[in-house]
Structure formats: C-alpha cells, structure tokens
Amino acid sequence: MGPAQVLPFFRRATPLVGAVALLGLLSGCGSGGDATGAVSTPAGTSSRTTGPATGDTGSPSTGPGTASPGAPDTASPATQSGGPGTRCHTSELRASIGRPSPGAGQRNFPIVLTNTGGHTCTVHGYPGAAFVDASGEQLGPDPKRSPDTPSTVTLTPGGSAWAGLTFASPEISGARTAVPAALLVTPPDERDPLKVAWTNGEVPVAGNESSVFVTIVQPGTGG
C-alpha cells in the first residue's frame, strides 16, 4: 500500500476513534509519554503553516540542534501576539502521543497538544515532527503534509487539539526501519519543539513506502 492510500483511511477512521487523536494525546494519558519541555530543534521540525500541502514541512533543514523557524500565517488570528485568544506558544503547551488507530497495512497515531497555560490561545496548520534517536539525531526524512485545508483551533485552558501521524506498516511496505527514542513535536508557527518519548516500536526511515505523513490540527484528542 502506498502513502496515497494511507491518508484517506486515516481521515475516515478519525470519527471512530472517539473525541479525536494524535494531538489530543496531550490532554489525557496516551500510550506515549508527556512532553518533557522545549529542546533544541533538529533538522526538519519546522512547523510552518504556509506553503505546499504535501512534501513541505517548513524551512529548509539547518542541521541537528539548530532551530528551523516556522513562517507565521499573518492572515490567521493564531499568529497574533498579545492577550487571550492569540497563538499558542511552545511554553504553554504539552505534547503526547495518543492511542494508535490501526488500519489495513498502516499505522496511525494522534499527536496531541494540550493548553497548559492560564489563557485561551489558538493553533493553526501543521505541527512539525521528527523522530530522533537517544542522542537527538533525526531518523528518516521530514514527514510529508496531507492535502488538507488548515483551520484555526481555539484552545481554552486544559483544551486539546490533535494532528494525525501515519505511515505504512514496515513489515508490509518493506521499508528500512529504526526504533526512535522520541518524537519531537513543534507546535504550529513555533521554533521550539516538545519532546515525547516514543514507545510504539519501529518506524520507516528509508526505502520503498517509507513516507510518513502528518495532518492538520483538529479539535479534541483523537482518541
């Protein structure tokens, strides 16, 4: 099964998963760990909300340990700065991985972002994501973006949003794999990522059918 077949299934599966998944993991307890805080960004974790819908995850990679700034969408309320209702910053969010939603020949995970601050804020677009090993080196290429239309999600204190992370099952696709130590999640339009322990086994990093896809943020937890 190629990547193009994986995404439609994930979208069809989301209503069945409950409230909502990947990014919703942050609000409750998922199968992954909670964020441990902001860390330096490895190559490929930019979360720019503008640009092509697929194959573009933000600014060019600048090497492990170097922040890749996201380009704010100035037309969206999510990019304003100041009081309540403005863009959520990394320091105001917690990230987690929700319960997997298996499909025919694919693996789907919700990445959940939860507002831990004291005021309402918004997220808009795609999060940045990068699998890393124990030393912080990125494993595999940047995820590709699903061809969706971003919308602004408002998070009240304690509220969550999620984005889908999906890829073809390596044992079926034949892709070369690695077992990450963590997933770095960069909130939309932010530079600093949140580190979430990865406990879901191998992921594709090279070879046939090795693409990983990420979807836009949606309300809820995806679970």
Short mmCIF file of C-alpha atoms in Angstrom, two decimals:
data_model
loop_
_atom_site.label_atom_id
_atom_site.label_comp_id
_atom_site.label_asym_id
_atom_site.label_seq_id
_atom_site.Cartn_x
_atom_site.Cartn_y
_atom_site.Cartn_z
CA MET A 1 0.00 0.00 0.00
CA GLY A 2 1.44 3.38 -0.98
CA PRO A 3 1.27 6.57 1.09
CA ALA A 4 -1.53 7.96 -1.09
CA GLN A 5 -3.77 5.14 0.12
CA VAL A 6 -2.89 5.61 3.75
CA LEU A 7 -4.14 9.15 4.26
CA PRO A 8 -7.77 8.69 3.13
CA PHE A 9 -8.15 5.76 5.56
CA PHE A 10 -6.80 7.84 8.43
CA ARG A 11 -9.29 10.58 7.75
CA ARG A 12 -12.15 8.10 7.54
CA ALA A 13 -11.05 6.45 10.76
CA THR A 14 -10.91 9.62 12.87
CA PRO A 15 -14.65 9.86 13.73
CA LEU A 16 -14.47 6.28 15.01
CA VAL A 17 -11.59 6.90 17.33
CA GLY A 18 -13.65 8.96 19.71
CA ALA A 19 -13.09 12.60 20.58
CA VAL A 20 -10.06 12.87 18.24
CA ALA A 21 -6.50 11.50 18.36
CA LEU A 22 -2.79 12.33 17.74
CA LEU A 23 -2.62 15.87 19.06
CA GLY A 24 -5.35 15.15 21.59
CA LEU A 25 -2.92 12.85 23.40
CA LEU A 26 -1.59 15.77 25.36
CA SER A 27 -4.80 16.35 27.32
CA GLY A 28 -5.23 12.86 28.66
CA CYS A 29 -2.94 9.91 29.06
CA GLY A 30 -1.97 8.19 25.84
CA SER A 31 0.32 5.33 25.04
CA GLY A 32 3.19 7.79 24.69
CA GLY A 33 4.90 9.97 27.30
CA ASP A 34 4.11 13.55 28.12
CA ALA A 35 6.32 16.33 26.82
CA THR A 36 9.49 16.89 28.79
CA GLY A 37 9.89 20.50 27.72
CA ALA A 38 11.33 22.58 24.93
CA VAL A 39 14.53 21.34 23.37
CA SER A 40 16.73 22.45 20.51
CA THR A 41 15.25 21.60 17.13
CA PRO A 42 16.90 19.02 14.87
CA ALA A 43 16.66 19.22 11.11
CA GLY A 44 13.17 19.04 9.71
CA THR A 45 10.98 20.03 12.64
CA SER A 46 9.80 23.39 11.36
CA SER A 47 6.04 23.78 11.68
CA ARG A 48 5.37 26.45 9.06
CA THR A 49 1.65 26.65 8.29
CA THR A 50 2.04 28.12 4.82
CA GLY A 51 3.39 26.57 1.63
CA PRO A 52 2.56 23.39 -0.34
CA ALA A 53 0.28 20.91 1.36
CA THR A 54 2.49 17.91 0.67
CA GLY A 55 6.21 17.29 0.84
CA ASP A 56 6.98 20.60 2.55
CA THR A 57 7.34 20.70 6.32
CA GLY A 58 8.68 24.21 6.61
CA SER A 59 12.03 25.92 6.38
CA PRO A 60 14.99 24.01 4.92
CA SER A 61 16.85 21.78 7.35
CA THR A 62 19.71 23.53 9.02
CA GLY A 63 21.29 20.57 10.77
CA PRO A 64 20.77 18.77 14.06
CA GLY A 65 20.44 21.04 17.06
CA THR A 66 19.60 24.13 15.00
CA ALA A 67 16.17 25.71 15.21
CA SER A 68 14.14 25.83 12.00
CA PRO A 69 11.80 28.80 12.35
CA GLY A 70 8.24 28.47 11.18
CA ALA A 71 6.74 31.16 8.96
CA PRO A 72 3.66 32.64 10.67
CA ASP A 73 0.44 32.92 8.69
CA THR A 74 -0.25 36.60 9.23
CA ALA A 75 -3.81 36.28 7.96
CA SER A 76 -4.73 33.96 10.82
CA PRO A 77 -5.68 35.02 14.39
CA ALA A 78 -3.38 32.21 15.51
CA THR A 79 -0.34 34.30 14.65
CA GLN A 80 -1.21 37.45 16.58
CA SER A 81 0.71 38.20 19.74
CA GLY A 82 -0.59 39.57 22.99
CA GLY A 83 -3.58 38.72 25.14
CA PRO A 84 -6.11 35.89 25.32
CA GLY A 85 -7.07 34.21 22.06
CA THR A 86 -3.65 34.61 20.44
CA ARG A 87 -1.29 31.94 19.12
CA CYS A 88 -0.28 29.15 21.50
CA HIS A 89 3.45 29.12 22.22
CA THR A 90 5.53 26.06 22.97
CA SER A 91 5.90 27.07 26.62
CA GLU A 92 2.10 26.99 27.01
CA LEU A 93 1.60 23.52 25.58
CA ARG A 94 2.14 19.88 26.48
CA ALA A 95 2.53 17.19 23.80
CA SER A 96 1.71 13.49 23.92
CA ILE A 97 1.04 10.53 21.64
CA GLY A 98 -2.46 9.12 21.74
CA ARG A 99 -3.76 5.61 21.33
CA PRO A 100 -2.84 4.06 17.95
CA SER A 101 -5.62 3.53 15.43
CA PRO A 102 -4.51 0.59 13.27
CA GLY A 103 -5.64 0.29 9.67
CA ALA A 104 -5.19 -2.21 6.87
CA GLY A 105 -1.45 -2.16 6.34
CA GLN A 106 -0.90 1.14 8.10
CA ARG A 107 -0.20 2.70 11.50
CA ASN A 108 -1.96 5.84 12.69
CA PHE A 109 -1.19 7.90 15.77
CA PRO A 110 -2.70 11.11 17.15
CA ILE A 111 -0.22 13.81 18.20
CA VAL A 112 -1.95 15.76 20.95
CA LEU A 113 -1.25 19.33 22.03
CA THR A 114 -2.81 20.50 25.30
CA ASN A 115 -3.05 24.07 26.55
CA THR A 116 -1.36 24.17 29.98
CA GLY A 117 -1.43 27.97 30.22
CA GLY A 118 -3.85 30.21 32.02
CA HIS A 119 -5.47 31.84 28.99
CA THR A 120 -7.12 30.85 25.74
CA CYS A 121 -4.86 30.54 22.68
CA THR A 122 -5.03 29.14 19.15
CA VAL A 123 -3.20 26.73 16.86
CA HIS A 124 -3.42 26.76 13.08
CA GLY A 125 -1.98 24.46 10.43
CA TYR A 126 0.52 21.62 10.71
CA PRO A 127 2.81 20.72 13.61
CA GLY A 128 6.44 19.94 12.93
CA ALA A 129 7.51 16.36 13.71
CA ALA A 130 10.80 14.48 13.76
CA PHE A 131 11.78 11.04 15.04
CA VAL A 132 15.10 11.13 16.89
CA ASP A 133 17.43 8.59 18.46
CA ALA A 134 18.79 8.66 22.00
CA SER A 135 21.49 11.16 21.01
CA GLY A 136 18.98 13.52 19.43
CA GLU A 137 19.87 12.75 15.80
CA GLN A 138 16.94 12.78 13.40
CA LEU A 139 15.86 9.43 11.95
CA GLY A 140 14.47 9.47 8.42
CA PRO A 141 13.24 12.40 6.32
CA ASP A 142 10.75 15.06 7.36
CA PRO A 143 7.10 13.92 7.32
CA LYS A 144 5.01 14.98 4.34
CA ARG A 145 1.84 17.01 4.74
CA SER A 146 -1.60 15.69 3.91
CA PRO A 147 -3.51 17.80 1.38
CA ASP A 148 -5.92 19.34 3.86
CA THR A 149 -7.12 22.92 4.38
CA PRO A 150 -5.89 24.28 7.74
CA SER A 151 -8.30 25.95 10.13
CA THR A 152 -7.74 27.74 13.41
CA VAL A 153 -8.41 25.68 16.56
CA THR A 154 -9.11 27.58 19.79
CA LEU A 155 -7.78 26.01 22.98
CA THR A 156 -9.17 27.11 26.32
CA PRO A 157 -7.01 26.26 29.37
CA GLY A 158 -6.83 22.48 29.53
CA GLY A 159 -8.17 22.10 25.98
CA SER A 160 -6.51 19.91 23.35
CA ALA A 161 -6.01 19.67 19.61
CA TRP A 162 -4.53 16.80 17.64
CA ALA A 163 -2.87 16.04 14.32
CA GLY A 164 -2.56 12.64 12.67
CA LEU A 165 0.78 10.89 12.13
CA THR A 166 0.51 7.94 9.76
CA PHE A 167 2.71 5.57 7.75
CA ALA A 168 2.55 2.20 6.00
CA SER A 169 3.39 -0.76 8.22
CA PRO A 170 7.10 -1.51 7.58
CA GLU A 171 6.60 -5.28 7.60
CA ILE A 172 4.26 -4.87 4.64
CA SER A 173 5.95 -1.99 2.82
CA GLY A 174 9.46 -3.40 3.11
CA ALA A 175 10.88 -0.02 4.17
CA ARG A 176 14.08 0.15 6.17
CA THR A 177 13.28 0.90 9.79
CA ALA A 178 14.67 2.28 13.05
CA VAL A 179 13.30 2.45 16.59
CA PRO A 180 13.19 6.11 17.75
CA ALA A 181 13.81 7.17 21.33
CA ALA A 182 11.48 10.15 20.99
CA LEU A 183 9.29 12.24 18.72
CA LEU A 184 9.96 15.97 18.64
CA VAL A 185 6.74 17.91 18.11
CA THR A 186 6.89 21.59 17.17
CA PRO A 187 3.58 23.47 17.59
CA PRO A 188 2.39 25.38 14.51
CA ASP A 189 4.39 28.56 13.82
CA GLU A 190 6.76 27.90 16.74
CA ARG A 191 10.53 27.25 16.75
CA ASP A 192 10.99 25.16 19.88
CA PRO A 193 9.78 21.54 19.96
CA LEU A 194 8.37 19.40 22.73
CA LYS A 195 9.98 16.00 23.32
CA VAL A 196 7.69 12.99 23.67
CA ALA A 197 9.01 9.51 24.45
CA TRP A 198 8.29 7.10 21.57
CA THR A 199 7.17 3.66 22.78
CA ASN A 200 5.46 2.41 19.62
CA GLY A 201 8.28 0.46 18.02
CA GLU A 202 9.89 0.74 14.62
CA VAL A 203 9.17 3.44 12.06
CA PRO A 204 10.12 3.65 8.36
CA VAL A 205 13.22 5.72 7.65
CA ALA A 206 14.25 4.79 4.09
CA GLY A 207 13.37 2.63 1.09
CA ASN A 208 10.08 1.85 -0.58
CA GLU A 209 6.88 3.14 1.01
CA SER A 210 8.87 4.92 3.70
CA SER A 211 6.94 8.20 3.73
CA VAL A 212 5.45 9.43 6.99
CA PHE A 213 2.51 11.84 6.76
CA VAL A 214 1.18 14.47 9.15
CA THR A 215 -2.26 16.09 9.05
CA ILE A 216 -3.55 19.49 10.12
CA VAL A 217 -4.50 20.15 13.74
CA GLN A 218 -8.11 19.46 14.70
CA PRO A 219 -10.10 19.97 17.91
CA GLY A 220 -10.04 17.24 20.55
CA THR A 221 -7.67 14.40 21.40
CA GLY A 222 -8.32 11.98 18.56
CA GLY A 223 -8.98 9.16 21.00
#
